[in-house]
CSV table of C-alpha atoms in Angstrom, one decimal:
chain,number,residue,atom,x,y,z
A,1,LYS,CA,-18.4,-1.0,-64.5
A,2,GLN,CA,-15.5,0.7,-62.8
A,3,GLU,CA,-13.6,-1.5,-60.4
A,4,VAL,CA,-10.8,-0.3,-58.2
A,5,THR,CA,-8.2,-2.8,-56.8
A,6,GLN,CA,-5.6,-2.2,-54.1
A,7,ILE,CA,-2.7,-4.7,-53.7
A,8,PRO,CA,-1.5,-5.7,-51.2
A,9,ALA,CA,-4.3,-5.8,-48.7
A,10,ALA,CA,-1.9,-5.5,-45.8
A,11,LEU,CA,1.7,-4.4,-45.5
A,12,SER,CA,4.2,-4.4,-42.6
A,13,VAL,CA,7.4,-2.5,-42.8
A,14,PRO,CA,10.1,-1.3,-40.4
A,15,GLU,CA,10.3,2.3,-39.5
A,16,GLY,CA,12.3,4.5,-41.9
A,17,GLU,CA,11.6,2.5,-45.0
A,18,ASN,CA,10.3,4.1,-48.2
A,19,LEU,CA,7.2,2.3,-49.5
A,20,VAL,CA,4.8,2.2,-52.4
A,21,LEU,CA,1.1,1.4,-52.2
A,22,ASN,CA,-0.7,0.4,-55.5
A,23,CYS,CA,-4.1,1.2,-56.9
A,24,SER,CA,-5.5,0.0,-60.2
A,25,PHE,CA,-8.7,0.8,-62.0
A,26,THR,CA,-10.4,-0.7,-65.0
A,27,ASP,CA,-12.0,2.3,-66.8
A,28,SER,CA,-9.5,5.1,-67.6
A,29,ALA,CA,-12.3,7.7,-68.2
A,30,ILE,CA,-11.9,9.3,-64.8
A,31,TYR,CA,-12.2,12.9,-63.5
A,32,ASN,CA,-9.8,12.4,-60.6
A,33,LEU,CA,-8.3,9.9,-58.2
A,34,GLN,CA,-8.1,10.5,-54.5
A,35,TRP,CA,-6.0,8.8,-51.8
A,36,PHE,CA,-7.5,8.7,-48.3
A,37,ARG,CA,-6.2,7.5,-44.9
A,38,GLN,CA,-8.4,5.8,-42.3
A,39,ASP,CA,-7.5,5.3,-38.7
A,40,PRO,CA,-9.3,2.6,-36.7
A,41,GLY,CA,-12.7,3.8,-35.6
A,42,LYS,CA,-12.4,7.0,-37.5
A,43,GLY,CA,-13.6,8.5,-40.8
A,44,LEU,CA,-11.5,8.9,-43.9
A,45,THR,CA,-9.1,11.8,-44.3
A,46,SER,CA,-8.2,13.1,-47.7
A,47,LEU,CA,-4.5,12.9,-48.4
A,48,LEU,CA,-4.0,13.8,-52.1
A,49,LEU,CA,-6.3,14.4,-55.1
A,50,ILE,CA,-4.9,14.0,-58.7
A,51,GLN,CA,-7.0,15.4,-61.5
A,52,SER,CA,-7.2,13.6,-64.8
A,53,SER,CA,-4.9,16.1,-66.5
A,54,GLN,CA,-2.2,15.8,-63.8
A,55,ARG,CA,0.5,13.1,-63.4
A,56,GLU,CA,1.3,13.5,-59.7
A,57,GLN,CA,0.7,15.4,-56.5
A,58,THR,CA,2.9,15.8,-53.5
A,59,SER,CA,2.3,16.6,-49.8
A,60,GLY,CA,5.1,16.4,-47.4
A,61,ARG,CA,6.4,12.8,-47.4
A,62,LEU,CA,3.6,11.6,-49.6
A,63,ASN,CA,3.7,11.5,-53.4
A,64,ALA,CA,0.9,10.2,-55.6
A,65,SER,CA,1.2,9.4,-59.3
A,66,LEU,CA,-1.4,8.7,-61.9
A,67,ASP,CA,-1.1,6.9,-65.2
A,68,LYS,CA,-4.6,6.9,-66.7
A,69,SER,CA,-3.6,4.9,-69.8
A,70,SER,CA,-2.5,2.0,-67.8
A,71,GLY,CA,-5.2,2.4,-65.1
A,72,ARG,CA,-2.7,2.7,-62.2
A,73,SER,CA,-1.9,5.0,-59.4
A,74,THR,CA,0.8,4.7,-56.7
A,75,LEU,CA,1.2,6.4,-53.3
A,76,TYR,CA,4.8,6.7,-52.3
A,77,ILE,CA,5.5,7.3,-48.6
A,78,ALA,CA,9.1,8.4,-47.8
A,79,ALA,CA,10.8,7.6,-44.5
A,80,SER,CA,7.9,5.8,-43.0
A,81,GLN,CA,7.0,6.4,-39.3
A,82,PRO,CA,4.8,4.4,-36.8
A,83,GLY,CA,2.3,7.3,-37.0
A,84,ASP,CA,1.8,6.3,-40.7
A,85,SER,CA,0.1,3.1,-39.6
A,86,ALA,CA,-3.4,3.2,-40.9
A,87,THR,CA,-5.5,1.9,-43.8
A,88,TYR,CA,-5.0,3.7,-47.1
A,89,LEU,CA,-7.8,3.8,-49.7
A,90,CYS,CA,-7.9,5.1,-53.2
A,91,ALA,CA,-11.0,6.1,-55.0
A,92,VAL,CA,-11.8,7.3,-58.5
A,93,LEU,CA,-14.5,9.7,-59.9
A,94,ASN,CA,-15.8,8.5,-63.3
A,95,TYR,CA,-16.7,10.9,-66.2
A,96,GLY,CA,-20.4,11.5,-65.9
A,97,GLY,CA,-20.4,10.8,-62.2
A,98,SER,CA,-21.2,13.4,-59.5
A,99,GLN,CA,-18.6,14.3,-57.0
A,100,GLY,CA,-20.4,12.2,-54.4
A,101,ASN,CA,-20.1,9.1,-56.5
A,102,LEU,CA,-16.6,7.9,-55.9
A,103,ILE,CA,-15.7,4.3,-56.4
A,104,PHE,CA,-13.4,3.0,-53.7
A,105,GLY,CA,-10.9,0.2,-53.4
A,106,LYS,CA,-10.9,-2.0,-50.4
A,107,GLY,CA,-7.7,-0.4,-49.0
A,108,THR,CA,-4.2,-1.4,-47.9
A,109,LYS,CA,-3.6,-1.8,-44.2
A,110,LEU,CA,-0.2,-0.4,-43.4
A,111,SER,CA,1.7,-1.2,-40.2
A,112,VAL,CA,5.0,0.6,-39.6
A,113,LYS,CA,7.0,-1.1,-36.8
A,114,PRO,CA,9.3,1.0,-34.5
B,1,ASN,CA,-14.8,24.6,-38.3
B,2,ALA,CA,-16.5,21.4,-37.1
B,3,GLY,CA,-16.4,19.9,-40.7
B,4,VAL,CA,-18.8,17.0,-41.1
B,5,THR,CA,-20.6,16.0,-37.9
B,6,GLN,CA,-22.5,12.7,-37.6
B,7,THR,CA,-24.8,11.7,-34.8
B,8,PRO,CA,-25.1,9.3,-33.0
B,9,LYS,CA,-21.7,7.6,-32.9
B,10,PHE,CA,-23.2,4.2,-31.9
B,11,GLN,CA,-26.7,2.8,-32.2
B,12,VAL,CA,-28.4,-0.5,-31.5
B,13,LEU,CA,-31.7,-1.2,-33.1
B,14,LYS,CA,-34.1,-4.2,-33.1
B,15,THR,CA,-35.3,-5.6,-36.4
B,16,GLY,CA,-38.2,-3.5,-37.8
B,17,GLN,CA,-37.4,-0.3,-35.9
B,18,SER,CA,-36.8,2.9,-37.8
B,19,MET,CA,-34.3,5.7,-37.1
B,20,THR,CA,-32.6,8.6,-38.6
B,21,LEU,CA,-28.8,9.1,-38.8
B,22,GLN,CA,-27.9,12.8,-38.7
B,23,CYS,CA,-25.3,14.5,-40.8
B,24,ALA,CA,-24.4,18.2,-40.8
B,25,GLN,CA,-21.6,20.1,-42.5
B,26,ASP,CA,-20.6,23.7,-42.0
B,27,MET,CA,-18.4,24.2,-45.1
B,28,ASN,CA,-21.2,25.3,-47.4
B,29,HIS,CA,-20.5,22.2,-49.6
B,30,GLU,CA,-22.9,21.5,-52.4
B,31,TYR,CA,-22.4,17.8,-52.5
B,32,MET,CA,-23.3,15.4,-49.7
B,33,SER,CA,-23.4,11.6,-49.7
B,34,TRP,CA,-23.8,8.6,-47.5
B,35,TYR,CA,-21.6,5.5,-47.6
B,36,ARG,CA,-21.7,2.2,-45.7
B,37,GLN,CA,-18.5,0.3,-44.9
B,38,ASP,CA,-18.6,-3.4,-44.4
B,39,PRO,CA,-15.7,-5.8,-43.9
B,40,GLY,CA,-14.6,-7.3,-47.2
B,41,MET,CA,-17.0,-5.0,-49.2
B,42,GLY,CA,-15.3,-1.7,-48.9
B,43,LEU,CA,-17.2,1.6,-49.0
B,44,ARG,CA,-20.5,1.6,-51.0
B,45,LEU,CA,-22.5,4.6,-51.9
B,46,ILE,CA,-26.1,4.6,-50.6
B,47,HIS,CA,-27.5,8.0,-51.6
B,48,TYR,CA,-26.1,11.4,-52.6
B,49,SER,CA,-27.2,15.0,-53.1
B,50,VAL,CA,-25.8,17.6,-55.5
B,51,GLY,CA,-27.6,20.5,-53.7
B,52,ALA,CA,-30.6,21.4,-51.6
B,53,GLY,CA,-33.8,19.7,-52.8
B,54,ILE,CA,-31.9,17.2,-55.1
B,55,THR,CA,-31.1,13.6,-54.2
B,56,ASP,CA,-30.2,10.5,-56.1
B,57,GLN,CA,-29.6,6.8,-55.5
B,58,GLY,CA,-26.2,5.2,-55.2
B,59,GLU,CA,-25.1,1.6,-55.4
B,60,VAL,CA,-27.1,0.2,-52.4
B,61,PRO,CA,-30.2,2.5,-51.8
B,62,ASN,CA,-32.8,-0.1,-50.8
B,63,GLY,CA,-34.1,0.3,-47.3
B,64,TYR,CA,-32.9,3.9,-46.9
B,65,ASN,CA,-34.4,7.3,-47.6
B,66,VAL,CA,-32.8,10.7,-47.7
B,67,SER,CA,-33.8,14.3,-48.0
B,68,ARG,CA,-31.9,17.6,-48.4
B,69,SER,CA,-34.0,20.5,-47.3
B,70,THR,CA,-31.0,22.7,-46.5
B,71,THR,CA,-27.4,22.9,-47.7
B,72,GLU,CA,-26.1,21.9,-44.3
B,73,ASP,CA,-28.1,18.8,-43.4
B,74,PHE,CA,-28.4,15.4,-45.1
B,75,PRO,CA,-30.2,12.9,-42.8
B,76,LEU,CA,-30.3,9.2,-43.7
B,77,ARG,CA,-33.5,7.3,-42.6
B,78,LEU,CA,-33.7,3.6,-42.1
B,79,LEU,CA,-37.3,2.7,-42.7
B,80,SER,CA,-37.5,-0.8,-41.1
B,81,ALA,CA,-34.1,-1.9,-39.8
B,82,ALA,CA,-32.8,-5.4,-40.9
B,83,PRO,CA,-29.7,-7.3,-39.6
B,84,SER,CA,-28.2,-6.8,-43.1
B,85,GLN,CA,-28.0,-3.1,-42.3
B,86,THR,CA,-25.6,-3.6,-39.5
B,87,SER,CA,-22.6,-1.5,-40.7
B,88,VAL,CA,-20.6,1.6,-40.2
B,89,TYR,CA,-22.2,4.6,-42.0
B,90,PHE,CA,-20.2,7.6,-43.2
B,91,CYS,CA,-21.5,10.9,-44.4
B,92,ALA,CA,-19.3,12.9,-46.7
B,93,SER,CA,-19.3,16.3,-48.4
B,94,SER,CA,-17.4,18.4,-50.9
B,95,TYR,CA,-17.6,21.4,-53.2
B,96,SER,CA,-18.7,20.9,-56.8
B,97,GLY,CA,-16.1,20.3,-59.5
B,98,GLU,CA,-13.7,17.5,-60.1
B,99,GLY,CA,-10.9,19.2,-58.2
B,100,SER,CA,-12.6,19.1,-54.8
B,101,ALA,CA,-11.6,16.5,-52.2
B,102,LEU,CA,-14.3,14.6,-50.2
B,103,HIS,CA,-14.5,15.3,-46.5
B,104,PHE,CA,-15.8,12.6,-44.2
B,105,GLY,CA,-17.5,12.5,-40.8
B,106,ASN,CA,-16.3,10.0,-38.1
B,107,GLY,CA,-19.1,7.5,-38.8
B,108,THR,CA,-22.0,5.9,-37.0
B,109,ARG,CA,-21.7,2.3,-36.0
B,110,LEU,CA,-25.1,0.6,-36.3
B,111,THR,CA,-26.0,-2.8,-35.0
B,112,VAL,CA,-29.4,-4.3,-35.8
B,113,THR,CA,-30.4,-7.4,-33.7
């Protein structure tokens, strides 16, 4: 059974720092891995999607990498800002799973201090 | 575009009552799904649909029913509410194919007393 783990559960950094959030998964047979952002009281917003054949994706100050063989993904946030404060979740779509059947980690709560 | 719209935003039920959580999307997505989010448990899949007329169970389907009569709508029915169903419920949708990102609604916070 696929398990997705995110460490740390919470992270506090000063504004301007570059930071890395980690995601690991136990079964490397995945279609894709997605990173989401969740603000308090809100739904999830898709940030980046990496397909199984890709190694990384970039959007603005965000860069996500995928290493299927080691079962790891990282989300790199450059020059962090207080507006980046949110919970970040990763999720994987297994081979044989439908698009609606993502397996989620429990998230990393990020706080960026001014 | 409105995206994924969930109603109501908040709901309080008494044990044993039934209700329907509404979800609608205007993006012509084939896939729709329902998740519940609980502290310490993360997001867990309740039911999902790959198209109109087709539904399937997720990880935690007991106590919930779904139907998909149109592409746009995917309501979630609580048959007889229990305190264990107190949670935040999210509806999500996407196009088919592994390159499609999942779009979420803003959630319904349900309390069962």
